[in-house]
Amino acid sequence: MPRFIPLNYQQNSMVVINYLDQLQSGTFEHAIHHLIDERLDLSVFYPKYQNDATGRPAYDPAALLKIILFAYSKGITSSREIQWCCETNVIFKALSCDTVPHFTTIANFVSGRRKEIEKVFEHVLLICHTQGLLGNELFAIDGCKMSSNAAKEWSGTFKELKEKRAKLKRQIRYQMREHEKLDKCEAADEVRKQRAAQTIDTLNKAHDKIDAFLKQAAPRMGKGKRIQEVKSNITDNESGKMTTSKGTIQGYNGVATVDKKHQVIVDAQVFGEGQEHHTLQPVLVNIQDRFRRLAISEDILKAQTIITADTGFANESNMQYLHDNGVNAYIPDNRFRSRDPKFSEQKQKYGKRHQDKTSRKKTVIPASEFSFDPVNNSCVCPAGNIISFRGIRENDQGIKTAYFEGKLLQCRHCDKKTQCMHNPSAADHRKGAGRQVSFRLDSNRPPNYTDWMKHRVDSPKGKQIYSHRMSVVEPVFGNIGTNKKLNRFSLRGKDKVQTQWYLYCLIHNIEKLKNYGQLAA
C-alpha cells in the first residue's frame, strides 16, 4: 500500500507576512498602490472629514480607494463582499494595511465622492499625458448601455402609472371581498387567511408607492425635436428604458471618449436616455473644458484633433454644431455603407446565411404606389381612399418629410390590408393604427449640414479615418464589460452612477499606465 505525507488539519501555524512584499512589481495591485501613494494628491477628500480635534480617526481615503479599485478590477462591486475580502484575502489586507472598513463606510465612499473621484480621474489622465500615452490625434466616442439598480416593471408615462394605480385599487377591493368571505367561513384555515392578508398588504404597498411618486414627481420630457413625455421610473427616475441587442433594459448609457494611441479614456459621462443624439455636444464641451483645465491644450477641438463617432450621434443639429465650431469630425449617417461600393455585397457574404427566407421581413405595397400631391398635401392609397395628413417634420437628416396615416376604419375593412400592412392586426382594435407612409420634400431643397458630413465621410480620406473608430473604442468596452465584468451599475441616481462609471474607466486607464507607462517600483 502506498504511503503519503500525513495531513493534520488541527495543527496551528503562525505565518509571518510582510504586506508590502505581497504587492509584486508588475501587478495591477502594485500599480494602484504606487500610483496612489506616490503620484496622486488625495487632499481633495479631506474637507469632508471634521475630526481634527474630536471624534475617532477615520479610515484613510488612500486605503479605501485602493481596495475599491482593486475590487472593481476583479468584478466585485458589492460593499459587503469588499469587506469580506478585506478579512480573508491577503492582497486586500496588504492594500488596506490590515484594516477592515465596514461595508457602510465603503458604500458611502463610493456613492458620496463623485467630485473627488472625478479629480482622481483627471489626475491619472494628466499622468498619462506626461508619460506620452496620449496622442491627441484621434478621439473615438461611443456609448455602452448598462442596466442599473432599477426595475423596468416600474416604468411608464404618468397616464400608464395612473392606470396601473387604478388597477391595483380594483385588485385590492377584490382581495378585501375575498378576505371577508374567508373570515365568515368557519371552514377556512388560518393559513389561507394569512395568505390573503399578505396579498392585500403587498398590493397596498405597491399602490402607495405609485401614488406617492405621482404626487411628488413631474412628467419626464424627452429631448427630441418634438418634446414628448417619456417613461418615468419609480425606483430611479434618472435612468432610462433602453433597447439593446440583448433586449430592453432599465439603466444608463455610459459614453466614453477614447484616445487612439493607447486607448486611454479621456472623458466618461453617463446619460439616462438611450438616444445618443443629444450626448455629443455635452461630451465635446466637457473634453474641451477638461483639457483646458489640465493645461494640456487650450482648445483641443480646434487643434486638428479628429473626432469620430458612430451613426447614433448623427443628426442635423449636431452636424451644424460641428461645422459652426470648426470641429474636425467624421460622423456618418445610417446610410453611408449603402453608398460605398465595397459593401454592396456585404449582406450576401456576411449576413445570416442559414436564415429561413420565409421568416424575412414581409414585403408590402411600397409608398411609391400611393398617389401623393405635394401641393395640396394629400395622399390616396392604392385602394382609392384618401388617408389622413399628419404634418410635415424634419427627419434625422434634416430633410422635410410629409407624413400620412390611413384611417383606422378604412384600413380595418380594406381588401388590400394583408398586402399593404406589415401587421394587419394593428387595425383590428381601437387603439391601433392604419398604414403609415412618408414622402421626402427634397426636390428643390438647399444643401444642409448632413450633406456636408456625407461629403467628408464618403471621401477616400474620410473612409480611411473612420475605419479606425471601431478598433479604438470597442476594445475598451470589451475590457470593462467582459474582462473586468463591470457590466452593470449597482447604484441609483445619476450622480452615483457617474461615480461608478468614473471608477470603471479609472481602472482601465491605470491598467494602461501599468502596461505602457513608467511606474517606478
PDB file of C-alpha atoms in Angstrom, residues 306-506:
ATOM      1  CA  ILE A 306     -10.083  64.217 -35.206  1.00  0.00           C
ATOM      2  CA  ILE A 307     -13.408  63.276 -33.608  1.00  0.00           C
ATOM      3  CA  THR A 308     -15.152  60.083 -34.723  1.00  0.00           C
ATOM      4  CA  ALA A 309     -18.450  58.585 -33.577  1.00  0.00           C
ATOM      5  CA  ASP A 310     -20.935  56.093 -34.950  1.00  0.00           C
ATOM      6  CA  THR A 311     -24.243  56.787 -36.682  1.00  0.00           C
ATOM      7  CA  GLY A 312     -26.132  57.048 -33.397  1.00  0.00           C
ATOM      8  CA  PHE A 313     -24.608  60.511 -32.856  1.00  0.00           C
ATOM      9  CA  ALA A 314     -25.574  61.868 -36.287  1.00  0.00           C
ATOM     10  CA  ASN A 315     -28.380  64.360 -36.800  1.00  0.00           C
ATOM     11  CA  GLU A 316     -28.708  67.773 -38.408  1.00  0.00           C
ATOM     12  CA  SER A 317     -28.236  69.852 -35.246  1.00  0.00           C
ATOM     13  CA  ASN A 318     -25.039  68.001 -34.308  1.00  0.00           C
ATOM     14  CA  MET A 319     -23.668  68.423 -37.830  1.00  0.00           C
ATOM     15  CA  GLN A 320     -24.373  72.147 -37.650  1.00  0.00           C
ATOM     16  CA  TYR A 321     -22.651  72.364 -34.258  1.00  0.00           C
ATOM     17  CA  LEU A 322     -19.542  70.627 -35.639  1.00  0.00           C
ATOM     18  CA  HIS A 323     -19.497  72.864 -38.717  1.00  0.00           C
ATOM     19  CA  ASP A 324     -20.004  76.128 -36.841  1.00  0.00           C
ATOM     20  CA  ASN A 325     -17.341  75.308 -34.222  1.00  0.00           C
ATOM     21  CA  GLY A 326     -14.752  74.087 -36.697  1.00  0.00           C
ATOM     22  CA  VAL A 327     -14.541  70.573 -35.220  1.00  0.00           C
ATOM     23  CA  ASN A 328     -12.619  68.117 -37.386  1.00  0.00           C
ATOM     24  CA  ALA A 329     -15.207  65.329 -37.061  1.00  0.00           C
ATOM     25  CA  TYR A 330     -16.253  62.302 -39.095  1.00  0.00           C
ATOM     26  CA  ILE A 331     -19.694  61.057 -38.055  1.00  0.00           C
ATOM     27  CA  PRO A 332     -21.594  59.185 -40.792  1.00  0.00           C
ATOM     28  CA  ASP A 333     -25.325  58.878 -41.278  1.00  0.00           C
ATOM     29  CA  ASN A 334     -27.032  55.498 -41.204  1.00  0.00           C
ATOM     30  CA  ARG A 335     -26.893  55.127 -45.000  1.00  0.00           C
ATOM     31  CA  PHE A 336     -23.167  55.594 -45.520  1.00  0.00           C
ATOM     32  CA  ARG A 337     -22.493  51.867 -46.056  1.00  0.00           C
ATOM     33  CA  SER A 338     -25.097  51.667 -48.822  1.00  0.00           C
ATOM     34  CA  ARG A 339     -23.242  54.422 -50.713  1.00  0.00           C
ATOM     35  CA  ASP A 340     -19.921  52.561 -50.509  1.00  0.00           C
ATOM     36  CA  PRO A 341     -19.399  50.091 -53.417  1.00  0.00           C
ATOM     37  CA  LYS A 342     -17.138  47.957 -51.212  1.00  0.00           C
ATOM     38  CA  PHE A 343     -20.151  46.984 -49.097  1.00  0.00           C
ATOM     39  CA  SER A 344     -22.543  46.279 -51.948  1.00  0.00           C
ATOM     40  CA  GLU A 345     -22.383  42.523 -51.338  1.00  0.00           C
ATOM     41  CA  GLN A 346     -21.921  42.640 -47.582  1.00  0.00           C
ATOM     42  CA  LYS A 347     -25.297  41.129 -46.745  1.00  0.00           C
ATOM     43  CA  GLN A 348     -24.874  38.255 -49.180  1.00  0.00           C
ATOM     44  CA  LYS A 349     -21.379  37.415 -47.890  1.00  0.00           C
ATOM     45  CA  TYR A 350     -21.665  38.054 -44.161  1.00  0.00           C
ATOM     46  CA  GLY A 351     -25.402  38.044 -43.485  1.00  0.00           C
ATOM     47  CA  LYS A 352     -27.404  35.301 -41.790  1.00  0.00           C
ATOM     48  CA  ARG A 353     -26.633  32.560 -44.299  1.00  0.00           C
ATOM     49  CA  HIS A 354     -28.891  29.972 -42.733  1.00  0.00           C
ATOM     50  CA  GLN A 355     -31.817  32.298 -42.178  1.00  0.00           C
ATOM     51  CA  ASP A 356     -35.113  30.930 -43.467  1.00  0.00           C
ATOM     52  CA  LYS A 357     -36.290  33.057 -46.389  1.00  0.00           C
ATOM     53  CA  THR A 358     -39.897  32.761 -45.203  1.00  0.00           C
ATOM     54  CA  SER A 359     -39.021  34.473 -41.922  1.00  0.00           C
ATOM     55  CA  ARG A 360     -37.619  37.619 -43.517  1.00  0.00           C
ATOM     56  CA  LYS A 361     -39.360  40.960 -43.355  1.00  0.00           C
ATOM     57  CA  LYS A 362     -42.695  40.971 -45.098  1.00  0.00           C
ATOM     58  CA  THR A 363     -42.884  42.806 -48.439  1.00  0.00           C
ATOM     59  CA  VAL A 364     -45.773  45.265 -48.555  1.00  0.00           C
ATOM     60  CA  ILE A 365     -47.106  47.713 -51.097  1.00  0.00           C
ATOM     61  CA  PRO A 366     -44.389  50.427 -51.293  1.00  0.00           C
ATOM     62  CA  ALA A 367     -45.025  54.124 -50.770  1.00  0.00           C
ATOM     63  CA  SER A 368     -44.429  54.707 -54.460  1.00  0.00           C
ATOM     64  CA  GLU A 369     -47.805  53.051 -55.162  1.00  0.00           C
ATOM     65  CA  PHE A 370     -49.547  55.810 -53.183  1.00  0.00           C
ATOM     66  CA  SER A 371     -50.656  58.921 -55.041  1.00  0.00           C
ATOM     67  CA  PHE A 372     -49.027  61.896 -53.285  1.00  0.00           C
ATOM     68  CA  ASP A 373     -49.938  65.517 -54.066  1.00  0.00           C
ATOM     69  CA  PRO A 374     -47.259  67.819 -52.546  1.00  0.00           C
ATOM     70  CA  VAL A 375     -49.222  70.950 -53.476  1.00  0.00           C
ATOM     71  CA  ASN A 376     -52.353  70.080 -51.516  1.00  0.00           C
ATOM     72  CA  ASN A 377     -50.584  67.743 -49.044  1.00  0.00           C
ATOM     73  CA  SER A 378     -52.964  64.917 -49.858  1.00  0.00           C
ATOM     74  CA  CYS A 379     -52.416  61.233 -50.470  1.00  0.00           C
ATOM     75  CA  VAL A 380     -54.572  58.479 -51.958  1.00  0.00           C
ATOM     76  CA  CYS A 381     -53.851  54.833 -51.131  1.00  0.00           C
ATOM     77  CA  PRO A 382     -53.906  52.015 -53.749  1.00  0.00           C
ATOM     78  CA  ALA A 383     -57.459  51.173 -52.669  1.00  0.00           C
ATOM     79  CA  GLY A 384     -58.595  54.678 -53.660  1.00  0.00           C
ATOM     80  CA  ASN A 385     -59.085  56.038 -50.137  1.00  0.00           C
ATOM     81  CA  ILE A 386     -57.811  59.437 -49.009  1.00  0.00           C
ATOM     82  CA  ILE A 387     -55.569  58.933 -45.980  1.00  0.00           C
ATOM     83  CA  SER A 388     -55.007  61.469 -43.193  1.00  0.00           C
ATOM     84  CA  PHE A 389     -52.257  64.090 -43.335  1.00  0.00           C
ATOM     85  CA  ARG A 390     -50.126  64.027 -40.141  1.00  0.00           C
ATOM     86  CA  GLY A 391     -47.950  67.053 -40.793  1.00  0.00           C
ATOM     87  CA  ILE A 392     -44.540  67.973 -42.179  1.00  0.00           C
ATOM     88  CA  ARG A 393     -41.478  67.454 -39.991  1.00  0.00           C
ATOM     89  CA  GLU A 394     -37.735  67.215 -40.471  1.00  0.00           C
ATOM     90  CA  ASN A 395     -36.327  63.710 -40.239  1.00  0.00           C
ATOM     91  CA  ASP A 396     -32.975  62.811 -38.667  1.00  0.00           C
ATOM     92  CA  GLN A 397     -31.118  64.073 -41.753  1.00  0.00           C
ATOM     93  CA  GLY A 398     -32.854  67.448 -41.561  1.00  0.00           C
ATOM     94  CA  ILE A 399     -34.962  66.761 -44.665  1.00  0.00           C
ATOM     95  CA  LYS A 400     -38.565  67.920 -44.574  1.00  0.00           C
ATOM     96  CA  THR A 401     -40.874  64.927 -44.811  1.00  0.00           C
ATOM     97  CA  ALA A 402     -44.663  64.691 -45.195  1.00  0.00           C
ATOM     98  CA  TYR A 403     -46.294  62.015 -43.050  1.00  0.00           C
ATOM     99  CA  PHE A 404     -49.627  60.306 -43.731  1.00  0.00           C
ATOM    100  CA  GLU A 405     -51.620  57.643 -41.906  1.00  0.00           C
ATOM    101  CA  GLY A 406     -54.560  55.568 -43.109  1.00  0.00           C
ATOM    102  CA  LYS A 407     -57.870  55.978 -41.317  1.00  0.00           C
ATOM    103  CA  LEU A 408     -58.437  53.155 -38.876  1.00  0.00           C
ATOM    104  CA  LEU A 409     -61.868  52.042 -40.119  1.00  0.00           C
ATOM    105  CA  GLN A 410     -60.807  52.218 -43.761  1.00  0.00           C
ATOM    106  CA  CYS A 411     -57.730  50.048 -43.175  1.00  0.00           C
ATOM    107  CA  ARG A 412     -59.682  47.641 -40.976  1.00  0.00           C
ATOM    108  CA  HIS A 413     -62.170  46.778 -43.721  1.00  0.00           C
ATOM    109  CA  CYS A 414     -59.832  47.162 -46.705  1.00  0.00           C
ATOM    110  CA  ASP A 415     -59.384  44.193 -49.031  1.00  0.00           C
ATOM    111  CA  LYS A 416     -55.688  45.008 -49.505  1.00  0.00           C
ATOM    112  CA  LYS A 417     -54.922  45.135 -45.777  1.00  0.00           C
ATOM    113  CA  THR A 418     -52.774  41.996 -45.778  1.00  0.00           C
ATOM    114  CA  GLN A 419     -50.718  43.227 -48.748  1.00  0.00           C
ATOM    115  CA  CYS A 420     -50.441  46.808 -47.514  1.00  0.00           C
ATOM    116  CA  MET A 421     -49.593  46.491 -43.784  1.00  0.00           C
ATOM    117  CA  HIS A 422     -46.696  44.769 -42.046  1.00  0.00           C
ATOM    118  CA  ASN A 423     -49.016  43.954 -39.160  1.00  0.00           C
ATOM    119  CA  PRO A 424     -52.609  43.812 -40.437  1.00  0.00           C
ATOM    120  CA  SER A 425     -53.988  43.026 -36.977  1.00  0.00           C
ATOM    121  CA  ALA A 426     -52.928  46.506 -35.813  1.00  0.00           C
ATOM    122  CA  ALA A 427     -56.058  47.922 -37.442  1.00  0.00           C
ATOM    123  CA  ASP A 428     -58.398  45.491 -35.686  1.00  0.00           C
ATOM    124  CA  HIS A 429     -58.580  47.253 -32.307  1.00  0.00           C
ATOM    125  CA  ARG A 430     -59.498  50.803 -31.371  1.00  0.00           C
ATOM    126  CA  LYS A 431     -56.020  51.733 -30.117  1.00  0.00           C
ATOM    127  CA  GLY A 432     -54.357  50.505 -33.299  1.00  0.00           C
ATOM    128  CA  ALA A 433     -53.160  52.402 -36.351  1.00  0.00           C
ATOM    129  CA  GLY A 434     -53.569  52.269 -40.118  1.00  0.00           C
ATOM    130  CA  ARG A 435     -50.900  52.165 -42.808  1.00  0.00           C
ATOM    131  CA  GLN A 436     -48.289  54.885 -42.416  1.00  0.00           C
ATOM    132  CA  VAL A 437     -46.290  56.363 -45.295  1.00  0.00           C
ATOM    133  CA  SER A 438     -43.938  59.318 -45.671  1.00  0.00           C
ATOM    134  CA  PHE A 439     -42.614  61.325 -48.604  1.00  0.00           C
ATOM    135  CA  ARG A 440     -39.478  63.463 -48.702  1.00  0.00           C
ATOM    136  CA  LEU A 441     -39.917  67.037 -49.823  1.00  0.00           C
ATOM    137  CA  ASP A 442     -36.353  67.390 -51.036  1.00  0.00           C
ATOM    138  CA  SER A 443     -36.793  68.039 -54.747  1.00  0.00           C
ATOM    139  CA  ASN A 444     -35.518  71.631 -54.534  1.00  0.00           C
ATOM    140  CA  ARG A 445     -34.055  71.733 -51.045  1.00  0.00           C
ATOM    141  CA  PRO A 446     -30.713  73.531 -50.486  1.00  0.00           C
ATOM    142  CA  PRO A 447     -27.686  71.568 -49.209  1.00  0.00           C
ATOM    143  CA  ASN A 448     -27.670  71.083 -45.442  1.00  0.00           C
ATOM    144  CA  TYR A 449     -25.065  70.196 -42.822  1.00  0.00           C
ATOM    145  CA  THR A 450     -25.780  66.471 -43.150  1.00  0.00           C
ATOM    146  CA  ASP A 451     -24.738  66.719 -46.810  1.00  0.00           C
ATOM    147  CA  TRP A 452     -21.535  68.430 -45.688  1.00  0.00           C
ATOM    148  CA  MET A 453     -20.745  65.500 -43.389  1.00  0.00           C
ATOM    149  CA  LYS A 454     -21.699  62.965 -46.084  1.00  0.00           C
ATOM    150  CA  HIS A 455     -19.104  64.545 -48.373  1.00  0.00           C
ATOM    151  CA  ARG A 456     -16.445  64.270 -45.655  1.00  0.00           C
ATOM    152  CA  VAL A 457     -17.205  60.668 -44.702  1.00  0.00           C
ATOM    153  CA  ASP A 458     -17.599  59.418 -48.292  1.00  0.00           C
ATOM    154  CA  SER A 459     -14.233  60.845 -49.380  1.00  0.00           C
ATOM    155  CA  PRO A 460     -11.234  58.441 -49.504  1.00  0.00           C
ATOM    156  CA  LYS A 461      -9.651  60.296 -46.576  1.00  0.00           C
ATOM    157  CA  GLY A 462     -12.874  60.102 -44.568  1.00  0.00           C
ATOM    158  CA  LYS A 463     -13.238  56.372 -45.164  1.00  0.00           C
ATOM    159  CA  GLN A 464      -9.651  55.788 -44.067  1.00  0.00           C
ATOM    160  CA  ILE A 465     -10.073  57.859 -40.891  1.00  0.00           C
ATOM    161  CA  TYR A 466     -13.440  56.427 -39.915  1.00  0.00           C
ATOM    162  CA  SER A 467     -12.138  52.864 -40.303  1.00  0.00           C
ATOM    163  CA  HIS A 468     -10.124  53.394 -37.084  1.00  0.00           C
ATOM    164  CA  ARG A 469     -13.151  54.147 -34.916  1.00  0.00           C
ATOM    165  CA  MET A 470     -14.194  50.609 -34.057  1.00  0.00           C
ATOM    166  CA  SER A 471     -10.669  49.407 -33.284  1.00  0.00           C
ATOM    167  CA  VAL A 472     -10.158  52.336 -30.906  1.00  0.00           C
ATOM    168  CA  VAL A 473     -13.277  52.383 -28.748  1.00  0.00           C
ATOM    169  CA  GLU A 474     -14.837  48.921 -28.907  1.00  0.00           C
ATOM    170  CA  PRO A 475     -11.922  47.064 -27.202  1.00  0.00           C
ATOM    171  CA  VAL A 476     -12.288  49.458 -24.268  1.00  0.00           C
ATOM    172  CA  PHE A 477     -15.885  48.379 -23.665  1.00  0.00           C
ATOM    173  CA  GLY A 478     -14.811  44.774 -24.136  1.00  0.00           C
ATOM    174  CA  ASN A 479     -12.156  45.164 -21.437  1.00  0.00           C
ATOM    175  CA  ILE A 480     -14.502  46.893 -18.996  1.00  0.00           C
ATOM    176  CA  GLY A 481     -17.569  44.729 -19.587  1.00  0.00           C
ATOM    177  CA  THR A 482     -16.016  41.301 -20.250  1.00  0.00           C
ATOM    178  CA  ASN A 483     -12.534  41.173 -18.741  1.00  0.00           C
ATOM    179  CA  LYS A 484     -13.378  43.230 -15.663  1.00  0.00           C
ATOM    180  CA  LYS A 485     -17.013  42.005 -15.526  1.00  0.00           C
ATOM    181  CA  LEU A 486     -18.200  45.571 -14.906  1.00  0.00           C
ATOM    182  CA  ASN A 487     -21.367  45.191 -16.973  1.00  0.00           C
ATOM    183  CA  ARG A 488     -23.972  46.627 -14.601  1.00  0.00           C
ATOM    184  CA  PHE A 489     -24.387  49.725 -12.440  1.00  0.00           C
ATOM    185  CA  SER A 490     -25.293  48.763  -8.888  1.00  0.00           C
ATOM    186  CA  LEU A 491     -26.338  52.222  -7.649  1.00  0.00           C
ATOM    187  CA  ARG A 492     -29.337  54.509  -8.180  1.00  0.00           C
ATOM    188  CA  GLY A 493     -29.262  58.144  -9.237  1.00  0.00           C
ATOM    189  CA  LYS A 494     -27.212  59.761 -11.971  1.00  0.00           C
ATOM    190  CA  ASP A 495     -24.552  61.204  -9.632  1.00  0.00           C
ATOM    191  CA  LYS A 496     -23.859  57.843  -8.007  1.00  0.00           C
ATOM    192  CA  VAL A 497     -23.846  56.014 -11.337  1.00  0.00           C
ATOM    193  CA  GLN A 498     -21.471  58.673 -12.695  1.00  0.00           C
ATOM    194  CA  THR A 499     -19.101  57.858  -9.822  1.00  0.00           C
ATOM    195  CA  GLN A 500     -19.156  54.162 -10.734  1.00  0.00           C
ATOM    196  CA  TRP A 501     -18.538  54.945 -14.398  1.00  0.00           C
ATOM    197  CA  TYR A 502     -15.506  57.045 -13.399  1.00  0.00           C
ATOM    198  CA  LEU A 503     -14.222  54.104 -11.344  1.00  0.00           C
ATOM    199  CA  TYR A 504     -14.736  51.678 -14.236  1.00  0.00           C
ATOM    200  CA  CYS A 505     -12.844  53.960 -16.618  1.00  0.00           C
ATOM    201  CA  LEU A 506     -10.199  54.779 -13.991  1.00  0.00           C
TER     202      LEU A 506
END
